[in-house]
Tab-separated table of C-alpha atoms in Angstrom:
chain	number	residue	atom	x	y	z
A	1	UNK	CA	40.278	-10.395	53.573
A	2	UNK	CA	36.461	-10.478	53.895
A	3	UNK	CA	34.147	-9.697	50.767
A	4	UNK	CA	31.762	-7.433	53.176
A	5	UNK	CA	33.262	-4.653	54.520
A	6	UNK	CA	32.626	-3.942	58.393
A	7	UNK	CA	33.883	-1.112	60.399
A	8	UNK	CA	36.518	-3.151	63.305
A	9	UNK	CA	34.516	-1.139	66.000
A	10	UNK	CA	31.984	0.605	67.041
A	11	UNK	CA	31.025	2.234	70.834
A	12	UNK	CA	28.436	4.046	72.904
A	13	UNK	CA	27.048	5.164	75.911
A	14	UNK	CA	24.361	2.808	77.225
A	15	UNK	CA	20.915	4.407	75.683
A	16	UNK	CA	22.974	6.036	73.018
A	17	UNK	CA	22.352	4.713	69.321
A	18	UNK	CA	25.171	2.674	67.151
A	19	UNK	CA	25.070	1.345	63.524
A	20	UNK	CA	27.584	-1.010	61.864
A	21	UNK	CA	27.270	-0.898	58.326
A	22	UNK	CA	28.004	-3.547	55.873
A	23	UNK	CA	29.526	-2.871	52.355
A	24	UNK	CA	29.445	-5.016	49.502
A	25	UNK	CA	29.827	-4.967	45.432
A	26	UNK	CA	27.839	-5.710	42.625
A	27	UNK	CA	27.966	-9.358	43.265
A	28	UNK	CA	26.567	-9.451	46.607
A	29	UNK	CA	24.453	-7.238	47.818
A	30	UNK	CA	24.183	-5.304	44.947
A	31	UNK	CA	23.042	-7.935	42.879
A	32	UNK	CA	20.095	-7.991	45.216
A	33	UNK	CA	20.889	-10.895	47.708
A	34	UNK	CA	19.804	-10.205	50.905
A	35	UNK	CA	22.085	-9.390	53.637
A	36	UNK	CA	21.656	-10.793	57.319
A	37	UNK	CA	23.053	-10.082	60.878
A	38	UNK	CA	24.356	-12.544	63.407
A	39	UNK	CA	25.360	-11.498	67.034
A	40	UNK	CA	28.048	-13.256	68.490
A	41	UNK	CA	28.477	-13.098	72.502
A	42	UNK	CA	31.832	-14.026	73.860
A	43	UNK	CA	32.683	-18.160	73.563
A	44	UNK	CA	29.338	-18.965	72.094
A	45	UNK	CA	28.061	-19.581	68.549
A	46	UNK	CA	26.563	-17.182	66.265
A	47	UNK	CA	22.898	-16.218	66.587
A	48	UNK	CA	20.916	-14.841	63.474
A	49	UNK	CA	20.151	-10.968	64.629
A	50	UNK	CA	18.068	-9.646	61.426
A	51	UNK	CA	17.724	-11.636	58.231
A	52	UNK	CA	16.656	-10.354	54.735
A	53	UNK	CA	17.574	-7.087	55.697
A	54	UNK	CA	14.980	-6.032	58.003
A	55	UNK	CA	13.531	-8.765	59.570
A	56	UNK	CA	13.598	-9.682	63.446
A	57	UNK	CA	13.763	-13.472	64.600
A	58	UNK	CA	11.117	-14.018	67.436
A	59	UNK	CA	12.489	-13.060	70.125
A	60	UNK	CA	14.925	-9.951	69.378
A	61	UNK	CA	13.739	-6.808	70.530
A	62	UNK	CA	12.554	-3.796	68.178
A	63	UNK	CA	15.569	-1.665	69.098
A	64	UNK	CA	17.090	-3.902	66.932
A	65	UNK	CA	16.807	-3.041	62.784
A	66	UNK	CA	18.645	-3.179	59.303
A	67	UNK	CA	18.510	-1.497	56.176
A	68	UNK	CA	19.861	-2.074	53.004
A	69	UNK	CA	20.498	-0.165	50.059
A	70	UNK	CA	22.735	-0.171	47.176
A	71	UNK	CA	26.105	-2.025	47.851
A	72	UNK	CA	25.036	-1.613	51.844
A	73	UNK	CA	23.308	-2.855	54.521
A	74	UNK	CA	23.379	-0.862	58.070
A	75	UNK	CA	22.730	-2.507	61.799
A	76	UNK	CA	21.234	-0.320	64.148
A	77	UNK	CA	21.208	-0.398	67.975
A	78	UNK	CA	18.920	1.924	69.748
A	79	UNK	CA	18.655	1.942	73.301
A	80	UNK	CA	22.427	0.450	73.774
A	81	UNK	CA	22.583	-1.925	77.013
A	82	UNK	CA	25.349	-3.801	78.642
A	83	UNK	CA	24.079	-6.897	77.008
A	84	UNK	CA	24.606	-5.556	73.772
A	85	UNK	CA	28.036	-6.273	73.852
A	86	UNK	CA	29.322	-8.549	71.131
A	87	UNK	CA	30.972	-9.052	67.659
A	88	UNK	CA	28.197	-8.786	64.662
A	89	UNK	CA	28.717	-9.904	61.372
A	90	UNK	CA	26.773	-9.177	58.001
A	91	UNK	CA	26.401	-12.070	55.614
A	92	UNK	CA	25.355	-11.913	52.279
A	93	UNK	CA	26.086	-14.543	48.778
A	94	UNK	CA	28.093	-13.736	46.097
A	95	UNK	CA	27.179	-14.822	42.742
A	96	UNK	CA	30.657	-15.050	41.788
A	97	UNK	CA	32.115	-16.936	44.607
A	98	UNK	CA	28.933	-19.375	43.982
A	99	UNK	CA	29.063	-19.051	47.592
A	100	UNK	CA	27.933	-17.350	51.305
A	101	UNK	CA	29.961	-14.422	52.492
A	102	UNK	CA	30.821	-12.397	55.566
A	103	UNK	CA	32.232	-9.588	57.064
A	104	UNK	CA	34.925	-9.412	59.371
A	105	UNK	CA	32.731	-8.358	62.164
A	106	UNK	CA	32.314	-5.367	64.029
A	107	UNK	CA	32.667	-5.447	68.155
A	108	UNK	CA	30.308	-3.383	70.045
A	109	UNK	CA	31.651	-1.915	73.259
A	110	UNK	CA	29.077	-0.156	75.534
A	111	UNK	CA	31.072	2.469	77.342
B	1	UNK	CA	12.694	-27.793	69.498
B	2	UNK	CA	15.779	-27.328	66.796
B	3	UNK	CA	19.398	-29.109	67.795
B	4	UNK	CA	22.185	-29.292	65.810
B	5	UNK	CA	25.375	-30.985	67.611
B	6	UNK	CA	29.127	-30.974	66.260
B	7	UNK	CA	31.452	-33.636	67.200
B	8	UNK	CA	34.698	-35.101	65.831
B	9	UNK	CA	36.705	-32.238	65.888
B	10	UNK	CA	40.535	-33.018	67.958
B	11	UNK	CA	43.893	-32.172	66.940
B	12	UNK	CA	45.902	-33.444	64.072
B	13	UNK	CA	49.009	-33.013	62.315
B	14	UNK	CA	49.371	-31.408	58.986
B	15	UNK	CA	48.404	-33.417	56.072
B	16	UNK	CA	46.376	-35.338	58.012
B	17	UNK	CA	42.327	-36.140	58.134
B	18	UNK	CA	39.637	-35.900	60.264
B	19	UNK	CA	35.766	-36.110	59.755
B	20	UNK	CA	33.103	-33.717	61.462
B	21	UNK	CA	29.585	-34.929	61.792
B	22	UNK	CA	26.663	-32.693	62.801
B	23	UNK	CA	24.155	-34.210	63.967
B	24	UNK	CA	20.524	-32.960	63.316
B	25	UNK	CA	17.580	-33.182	65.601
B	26	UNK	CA	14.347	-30.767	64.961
B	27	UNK	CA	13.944	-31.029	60.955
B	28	UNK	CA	15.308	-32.848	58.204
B	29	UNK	CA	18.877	-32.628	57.135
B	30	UNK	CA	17.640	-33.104	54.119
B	31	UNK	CA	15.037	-30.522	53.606
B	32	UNK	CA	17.220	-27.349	54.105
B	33	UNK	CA	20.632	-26.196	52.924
B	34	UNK	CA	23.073	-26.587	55.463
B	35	UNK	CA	26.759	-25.505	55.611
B	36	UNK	CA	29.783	-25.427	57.868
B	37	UNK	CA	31.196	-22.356	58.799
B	38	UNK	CA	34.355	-21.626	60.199
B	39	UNK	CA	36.257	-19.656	62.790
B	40	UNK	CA	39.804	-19.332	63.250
B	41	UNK	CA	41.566	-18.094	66.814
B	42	UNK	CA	40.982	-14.571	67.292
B	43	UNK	CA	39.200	-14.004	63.659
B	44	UNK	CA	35.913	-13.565	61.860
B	45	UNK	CA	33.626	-15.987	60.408
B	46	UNK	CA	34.780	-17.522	57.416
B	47	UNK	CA	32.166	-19.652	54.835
B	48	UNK	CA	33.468	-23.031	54.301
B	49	UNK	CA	30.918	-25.477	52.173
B	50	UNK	CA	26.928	-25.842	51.542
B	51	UNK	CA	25.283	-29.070	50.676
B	52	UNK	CA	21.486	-28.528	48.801
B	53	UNK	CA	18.296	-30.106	49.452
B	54	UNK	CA	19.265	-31.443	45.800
B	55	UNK	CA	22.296	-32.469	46.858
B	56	UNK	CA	24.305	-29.698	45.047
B	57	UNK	CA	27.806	-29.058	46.800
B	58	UNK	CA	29.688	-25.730	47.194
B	59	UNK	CA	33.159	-25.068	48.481
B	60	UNK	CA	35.039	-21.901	49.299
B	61	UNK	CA	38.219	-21.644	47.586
B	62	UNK	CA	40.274	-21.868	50.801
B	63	UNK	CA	39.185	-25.963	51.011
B	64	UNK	CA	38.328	-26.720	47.367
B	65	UNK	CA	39.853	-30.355	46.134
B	66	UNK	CA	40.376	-31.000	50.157
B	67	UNK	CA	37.337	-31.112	52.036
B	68	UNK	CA	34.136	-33.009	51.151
B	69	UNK	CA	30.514	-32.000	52.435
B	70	UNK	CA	28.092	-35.112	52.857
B	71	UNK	CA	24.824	-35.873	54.541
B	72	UNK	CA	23.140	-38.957	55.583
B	73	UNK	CA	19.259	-38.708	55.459
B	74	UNK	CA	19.211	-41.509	57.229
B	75	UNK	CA	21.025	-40.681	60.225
B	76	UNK	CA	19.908	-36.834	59.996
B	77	UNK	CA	23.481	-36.001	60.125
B	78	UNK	CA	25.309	-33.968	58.236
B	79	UNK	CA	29.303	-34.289	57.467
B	80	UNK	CA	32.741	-32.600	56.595
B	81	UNK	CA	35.567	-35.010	55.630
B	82	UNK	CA	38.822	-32.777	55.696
B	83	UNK	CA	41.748	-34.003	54.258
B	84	UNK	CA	45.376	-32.308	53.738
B	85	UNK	CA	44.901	-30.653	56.469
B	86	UNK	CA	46.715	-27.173	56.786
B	87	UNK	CA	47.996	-25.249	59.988
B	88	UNK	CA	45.852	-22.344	58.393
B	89	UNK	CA	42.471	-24.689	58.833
B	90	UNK	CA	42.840	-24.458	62.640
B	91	UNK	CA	39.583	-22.879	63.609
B	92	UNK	CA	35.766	-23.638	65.917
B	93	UNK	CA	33.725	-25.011	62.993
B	94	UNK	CA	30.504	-24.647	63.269
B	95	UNK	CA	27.604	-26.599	61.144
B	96	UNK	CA	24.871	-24.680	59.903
B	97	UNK	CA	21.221	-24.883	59.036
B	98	UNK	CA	20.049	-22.573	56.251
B	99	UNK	CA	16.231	-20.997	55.482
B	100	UNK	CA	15.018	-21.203	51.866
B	101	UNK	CA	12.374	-18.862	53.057
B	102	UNK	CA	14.892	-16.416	54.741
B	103	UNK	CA	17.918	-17.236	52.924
B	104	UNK	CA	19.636	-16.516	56.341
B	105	UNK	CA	21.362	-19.619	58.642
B	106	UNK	CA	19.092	-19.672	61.321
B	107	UNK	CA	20.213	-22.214	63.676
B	108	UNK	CA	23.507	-23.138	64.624
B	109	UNK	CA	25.569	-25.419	66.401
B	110	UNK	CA	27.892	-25.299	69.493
B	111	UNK	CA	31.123	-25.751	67.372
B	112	UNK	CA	33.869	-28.225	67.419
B	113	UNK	CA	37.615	-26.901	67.452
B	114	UNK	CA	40.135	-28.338	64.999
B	115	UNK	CA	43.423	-28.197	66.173
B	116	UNK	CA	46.309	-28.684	62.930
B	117	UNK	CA	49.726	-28.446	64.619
B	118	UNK	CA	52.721	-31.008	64.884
């Protein structure tokens, strides 16, 4: 069972808007650790999306953004293309694990 | 331009060993925190171990007492010895290069798939 809770799916309409959001507990994200986002495309590796919070990598466009607040952290998708189709995963560490954590992921399906 | 390429990974029987090397080309092994993360068939990322600039070690509870993280600074390679190994530890693992600035992982590898089956 994953620390950071992720919603199994989301789905939309290609233009349409999605968010995935990302809850955690009060030794996480609500202790104030930042919270990242890695896309995952079918068979490849992980690729870091969005990291402390609201920050783009060069390279990933500004449709792309995160919040956090609280216990949570949010992905947003604006502009949903056929490319955006992938598993995403919020990542955050836990003081009391003394470790990294993740969520179970959340596919994206573009209708 | 930042590589980092897994190898060593094969299947093994249960109880058994096998050491994963990630080798590091881009920056120094040394100068970040780096970690191996884990995938199982089908499933979500799972955290396995962190090594520190320091040298500081971290394990999930899943692989405490049975896997060991090591680098070489010499080789710019980072390792994962795995012993006792469980049908449960089948999985792509992938190494990791983490961001002091970011705190995020922002490079990874291709993965290498261990296989644990008799």
């Amino acid at each position: 069972q994953a620390v950071l809770t992720q919603p199994p799916s989301v789905s939309g309409a290609p233009g349409q808007r999605v968010t995935i959001s990302c809850t955690g507990s009060s030794s996480n994200i609500g202790a104030g650790y930042d919270v990242h986002w890695y896309q995952q495309l079918p068979g490849t590796a992980p690729k870091l999306l969005i990291f402390a919070n609201n920050n783009r990598p060069s390279g990933v466009p500004d449709r792309v953004s995160g919040s956090k607040s609280g216990t949570s952290a949010s992905l947003a998708i604006t502009g949903l293309q056929a490319e955006d189709e992938a598993d995403y995963y919020c990542q955050s560490y836990d003081s009391s694990l003394s470790g990294y954590v993740f969520g179970a992921g959340t596919k994206v399906t573009v209708l | 331009e930042v590589q980092l390429v897994e190898s060593g990974g094969g299947l093994v029987q249960p109880g058994g060993s096998l050491r994963l090397s990630c080798a590091v080309s881009g920056f120094t092994v040394s100068s970040n925190y780096m970690s191996w993360v884990r995938q199982a068939p089908g499933k979500g990322l799972e955290w396995v171990s962190v090594i520190y600039s320091g040298g500081n070690t971290y394990y999930a509870d899943s692989v405490k007492g049975r896997f060991i993280i090591s680098r070489d600074n010499s080789k710019n390679t980072l390792y994962l010895q795995m012993n006792s190994l469980r049908a449960e530890d089948t999985a792509v693992y992938y190494c990791a290069a983490g961001d002091y600035g970011s705190g995020s992982f922002a490079n990874w590898g291709q993965g290498t798939l261990v296989s644990v089956s008799s």
